[in-house]
Tab-separated table of C-alpha atoms in Angstrom:
chain	number	residue	atom	x	y	z
A	1	UNK	CA	-54.049	-0.485	56.418
A	2	UNK	CA	-52.246	2.788	57.154
A	3	UNK	CA	-49.631	3.875	54.617
A	4	UNK	CA	-46.246	5.480	55.233
A	5	UNK	CA	-46.489	9.045	56.499
A	6	UNK	CA	-43.793	11.707	56.809
A	7	UNK	CA	-43.575	15.061	58.531
A	8	UNK	CA	-43.128	17.862	57.902
A	9	UNK	CA	-44.044	18.228	54.234
A	10	UNK	CA	-41.719	21.143	53.626
A	11	UNK	CA	-38.910	22.677	55.645
A	12	UNK	CA	-36.595	25.626	55.155
A	13	UNK	CA	-33.357	25.851	57.140
A	14	UNK	CA	-30.143	27.848	56.957
A	15	UNK	CA	-26.649	26.475	56.522
A	16	UNK	CA	-25.184	25.122	59.770
A	17	UNK	CA	-28.534	24.377	61.405
A	18	UNK	CA	-29.812	20.959	62.422
A	19	UNK	CA	-33.010	19.263	61.234
A	20	UNK	CA	-35.134	16.288	62.267
A	21	UNK	CA	-37.453	14.528	59.836
A	22	UNK	CA	-40.042	11.972	60.919
A	23	UNK	CA	-41.544	8.857	59.407
A	24	UNK	CA	-44.295	6.494	60.481
A	25	UNK	CA	-44.048	3.081	58.873
A	26	UNK	CA	-46.903	1.185	57.288
A	27	UNK	CA	-48.919	-0.953	59.676
A	28	UNK	CA	-47.216	-4.321	60.249
A	29	UNK	CA	-43.821	-3.241	58.894
A	30	UNK	CA	-40.693	-3.472	61.053
A	31	UNK	CA	-38.054	-1.795	58.877
A	32	UNK	CA	-37.543	1.785	57.759
A	33	UNK	CA	-35.147	2.987	55.059
A	34	UNK	CA	-34.275	6.605	54.290
A	35	UNK	CA	-33.366	7.985	50.866
A	36	UNK	CA	-32.207	11.387	49.612
A	37	UNK	CA	-33.381	12.536	46.192
A	38	UNK	CA	-31.685	15.567	44.666
A	39	UNK	CA	-33.471	17.387	41.862
A	40	UNK	CA	-33.401	15.404	38.620
A	41	UNK	CA	-31.753	12.372	40.212
A	42	UNK	CA	-32.890	9.005	41.469
A	43	UNK	CA	-33.109	8.488	45.240
A	44	UNK	CA	-29.869	7.598	47.052
A	45	UNK	CA	-29.901	5.191	50.030
A	46	UNK	CA	-28.931	6.864	53.320
A	47	UNK	CA	-29.510	4.069	55.870
A	48	UNK	CA	-31.927	1.439	57.103
A	49	UNK	CA	-33.230	0.658	60.590
A	50	UNK	CA	-34.442	-2.780	61.647
A	51	UNK	CA	-35.533	-3.534	65.199
A	52	UNK	CA	-34.181	-0.171	66.378
A	53	UNK	CA	-30.655	-0.844	65.049
A	54	UNK	CA	-28.933	0.594	61.978
A	55	UNK	CA	-28.954	-2.237	59.448
A	56	UNK	CA	-27.019	-0.783	56.552
A	57	UNK	CA	-25.691	2.595	55.478
A	58	UNK	CA	-25.020	4.279	52.165
A	59	UNK	CA	-22.282	6.754	51.327
A	60	UNK	CA	-23.399	9.551	53.643
A	61	UNK	CA	-21.309	11.306	56.342
A	62	UNK	CA	-21.872	10.757	60.082
A	63	UNK	CA	-23.765	14.033	60.388
A	64	UNK	CA	-26.666	12.045	58.933
A	65	UNK	CA	-28.001	9.939	61.788
A	66	UNK	CA	-31.213	8.183	62.649
A	67	UNK	CA	-33.357	6.477	65.216
A	68	UNK	CA	-36.053	3.845	65.166
A	69	UNK	CA	-38.562	3.618	67.977
A	70	UNK	CA	-40.311	0.537	69.465
A	71	UNK	CA	-43.406	1.309	67.356
A	72	UNK	CA	-41.115	1.169	64.262
A	73	UNK	CA	-41.448	4.873	63.479
A	74	UNK	CA	-38.187	6.606	62.657
A	75	UNK	CA	-36.336	9.909	62.641
A	76	UNK	CA	-33.638	11.206	60.331
A	77	UNK	CA	-31.362	13.838	61.858
A	78	UNK	CA	-28.988	15.978	59.847
A	79	UNK	CA	-26.468	18.199	61.650
A	80	UNK	CA	-24.448	21.117	60.286
A	81	UNK	CA	-26.661	21.508	57.226
A	82	UNK	CA	-24.974	22.284	53.911
A	83	UNK	CA	-26.490	23.791	50.774
A	84	UNK	CA	-26.151	20.402	49.001
A	85	UNK	CA	-28.436	18.811	51.603
A	86	UNK	CA	-31.368	20.495	49.844
A	87	UNK	CA	-33.387	17.573	48.512
A	88	UNK	CA	-36.515	15.468	48.853
A	89	UNK	CA	-36.081	13.016	51.733
A	90	UNK	CA	-38.031	9.813	51.309
A	91	UNK	CA	-38.827	7.195	53.881
A	92	UNK	CA	-39.756	3.632	52.953
A	93	UNK	CA	-41.060	0.854	55.145
A	94	UNK	CA	-40.896	-2.892	54.628
A	95	UNK	CA	-41.246	-6.184	56.429
A	96	UNK	CA	-37.838	-7.783	56.903
A	97	UNK	CA	-36.894	-11.132	58.320
A	98	UNK	CA	-39.691	-12.950	56.542
A	99	UNK	CA	-38.145	-15.237	53.954
A	100	UNK	CA	-41.406	-15.793	52.131
A	101	UNK	CA	-41.983	-12.069	51.749
A	102	UNK	CA	-41.744	-10.026	48.574
A	103	UNK	CA	-39.243	-7.590	50.164
A	104	UNK	CA	-41.288	-4.720	48.784
A	105	UNK	CA	-40.599	-1.204	50.041
A	106	UNK	CA	-43.458	1.265	50.339
A	107	UNK	CA	-42.637	4.948	50.186
A	108	UNK	CA	-44.036	7.969	51.959
A	109	UNK	CA	-44.754	11.319	50.270
A	110	UNK	CA	-41.387	12.775	51.289
A	111	UNK	CA	-40.138	15.904	53.055
A	112	UNK	CA	-38.815	18.713	50.865
A	113	UNK	CA	-35.825	20.295	52.650
A	114	UNK	CA	-34.412	23.589	51.422
A	115	UNK	CA	-31.145	24.841	52.894
A	116	UNK	CA	-30.407	28.538	52.362
B	1	UNK	CA	-21.145	-1.670	43.455
B	2	UNK	CA	-24.586	-1.890	41.864
B	3	UNK	CA	-25.311	0.677	39.180
B	4	UNK	CA	-28.669	1.183	37.479
B	5	UNK	CA	-29.088	2.971	34.161
B	6	UNK	CA	-32.328	4.047	32.525
B	7	UNK	CA	-32.734	4.864	28.868
B	8	UNK	CA	-34.056	7.149	27.537
B	9	UNK	CA	-33.789	10.006	30.035
B	10	UNK	CA	-36.841	11.651	28.504
B	11	UNK	CA	-39.543	10.539	26.101
B	12	UNK	CA	-42.438	12.354	24.475
B	13	UNK	CA	-45.154	10.392	22.663
B	14	UNK	CA	-48.637	11.084	21.288
B	15	UNK	CA	-51.603	9.679	23.164
B	16	UNK	CA	-52.464	6.092	22.297
B	17	UNK	CA	-48.956	4.919	21.516
B	18	UNK	CA	-47.427	1.829	23.065
B	19	UNK	CA	-44.011	2.484	24.575
B	20	UNK	CA	-41.085	0.753	26.234
B	21	UNK	CA	-38.839	2.070	28.989
B	22	UNK	CA	-35.505	0.395	29.569
B	23	UNK	CA	-33.510	-0.323	32.718
B	24	UNK	CA	-30.156	-2.047	33.070
B	25	UNK	CA	-28.184	-3.028	36.159
B	26	UNK	CA	-24.603	-4.188	36.620
B	27	UNK	CA	-24.861	-6.825	39.380
B	28	UNK	CA	-27.281	-9.695	38.740
B	29	UNK	CA	-27.335	-10.725	42.429
B	30	UNK	CA	-30.646	-9.026	43.196
B	31	UNK	CA	-33.668	-9.932	45.300
B	32	UNK	CA	-36.164	-8.043	43.176
B	33	UNK	CA	-36.682	-5.164	40.789
B	34	UNK	CA	-39.330	-2.502	41.254
B	35	UNK	CA	-40.744	0.063	38.869
B	36	UNK	CA	-42.021	3.273	40.425
B	37	UNK	CA	-43.899	6.308	39.184
B	38	UNK	CA	-43.114	9.776	40.525
B	39	UNK	CA	-45.186	12.879	39.839
B	40	UNK	CA	-43.403	16.259	40.145
B	41	UNK	CA	-42.441	17.023	43.740
B	42	UNK	CA	-44.185	13.914	45.046
B	43	UNK	CA	-43.203	10.578	46.578
B	44	UNK	CA	-42.876	7.252	44.807
B	45	UNK	CA	-45.786	5.058	43.798
B	46	UNK	CA	-44.912	1.401	43.299
B	47	UNK	CA	-46.161	0.100	39.946
B	48	UNK	CA	-44.767	-3.404	39.659
B	49	UNK	CA	-42.369	-5.627	41.584
B	50	UNK	CA	-40.655	-8.587	39.939
B	51	UNK	CA	-38.977	-11.071	42.252
B	52	UNK	CA	-35.628	-12.473	41.140
B	53	UNK	CA	-37.196	-15.844	40.314
B	54	UNK	CA	-39.842	-14.274	38.056
B	55	UNK	CA	-39.673	-13.184	34.417
B	56	UNK	CA	-42.515	-10.674	34.236
B	57	UNK	CA	-45.398	-8.989	36.021
B	58	UNK	CA	-48.511	-7.342	34.633
B	59	UNK	CA	-50.893	-4.759	36.048
B	60	UNK	CA	-53.534	-3.310	33.771
B	61	UNK	CA	-51.821	-1.565	30.844
B	62	UNK	CA	-48.376	-2.110	32.368
B	63	UNK	CA	-46.093	-5.073	31.814
B	64	UNK	CA	-42.599	-5.379	33.245
B	65	UNK	CA	-40.059	-8.021	32.300
B	66	UNK	CA	-36.842	-9.077	33.971
B	67	UNK	CA	-33.808	-10.807	32.460
B	68	UNK	CA	-31.531	-11.173	35.458
B	69	UNK	CA	-28.704	-12.869	33.578
B	70	UNK	CA	-28.326	-9.962	31.171
B	71	UNK	CA	-29.094	-7.322	33.799
B	72	UNK	CA	-32.081	-5.846	31.966
B	73	UNK	CA	-35.683	-4.942	32.608
B	74	UNK	CA	-38.294	-3.267	30.449
B	75	UNK	CA	-41.530	-1.521	31.351
B	76	UNK	CA	-44.123	-1.701	28.591
B	77	UNK	CA	-47.011	0.792	28.685
B	78	UNK	CA	-49.881	0.037	26.339
B	79	UNK	CA	-52.201	2.663	24.864
B	80	UNK	CA	-50.559	5.587	26.657
B	81	UNK	CA	-52.707	8.379	28.113
B	82	UNK	CA	-51.873	11.963	29.176
B	83	UNK	CA	-52.359	10.846	32.800
B	84	UNK	CA	-49.362	8.532	32.366
B	85	UNK	CA	-47.094	11.597	32.167
B	86	UNK	CA	-44.611	11.293	35.050
B	87	UNK	CA	-41.081	10.147	35.815
B	88	UNK	CA	-40.633	6.385	35.882
B	89	UNK	CA	-37.926	4.983	38.128
B	90	UNK	CA	-36.415	1.520	38.142
B	91	UNK	CA	-34.798	0.164	41.324
B	92	UNK	CA	-33.114	-3.102	42.297
B	93	UNK	CA	-32.949	-4.565	45.805
B	94	UNK	CA	-29.480	-5.930	46.451
B	95	UNK	CA	-28.041	-8.271	49.056
B	96	UNK	CA	-27.276	-5.205	51.182
B	97	UNK	CA	-31.082	-4.797	51.510
B	98	UNK	CA	-30.951	-1.361	49.914
B	99	UNK	CA	-32.681	-0.164	46.771
B	100	UNK	CA	-30.417	1.224	44.055
B	101	UNK	CA	-32.265	3.529	41.683
B	102	UNK	CA	-31.737	4.697	38.157
B	103	UNK	CA	-32.088	8.389	37.322
B	104	UNK	CA	-35.487	7.826	35.761
B	105	UNK	CA	-37.227	8.356	32.452
B	106	UNK	CA	-39.380	11.474	32.209
B	107	UNK	CA	-42.429	10.573	30.118
B	108	UNK	CA	-44.735	13.096	28.471
B	109	UNK	CA	-47.855	11.831	26.713
B	110	UNK	CA	-49.291	14.498	24.421
B	111	UNK	CA	-53.073	14.730	23.977
């Protein structure tokens, strides 16, 4: 069973640039959720994708957008980067739509984004 | 809006001690509660998941309990070891299908 993978591991950008982060879900999972974790804080929910559609969104501006592909992998795009976007971005995969499931989310290792 | 609080924010104990980490949440309408471990600069490792219909889960030296009506969970670590040093995060899965996390408890186990 393949776990959740994310790329790249680290990324440095300057204010105003755009960035794309990638996530491959665990084998058999159909849902991907993205979280932002600032230093010293718990992760904050950005959005979730289920069957290639956005299935819920946290309190993040529209410059945070995403995609899910037919193989259930996902991208997180952030436009017009700000200094406060510096954080660890975590991707989690799960199996939704199965009422007997545990609804457990499995996390990848994260992408550390630094905005200068 | 669901809010999750973890107490204490930091904890330092000598090796071998038993310890309890606390988590509270404001909305009892949850699907499950998960405890995670996070090492510095790393992702999250799931330790235990308690479904809303359950009262506790055990894995090795770890035991987690859930009292949904009072909005509380505890993570009990028996016979702590220096390798247990990490940040422990509690998260609840709400009806919106999103995890809401606490800010974590940073645990240091001294040899």
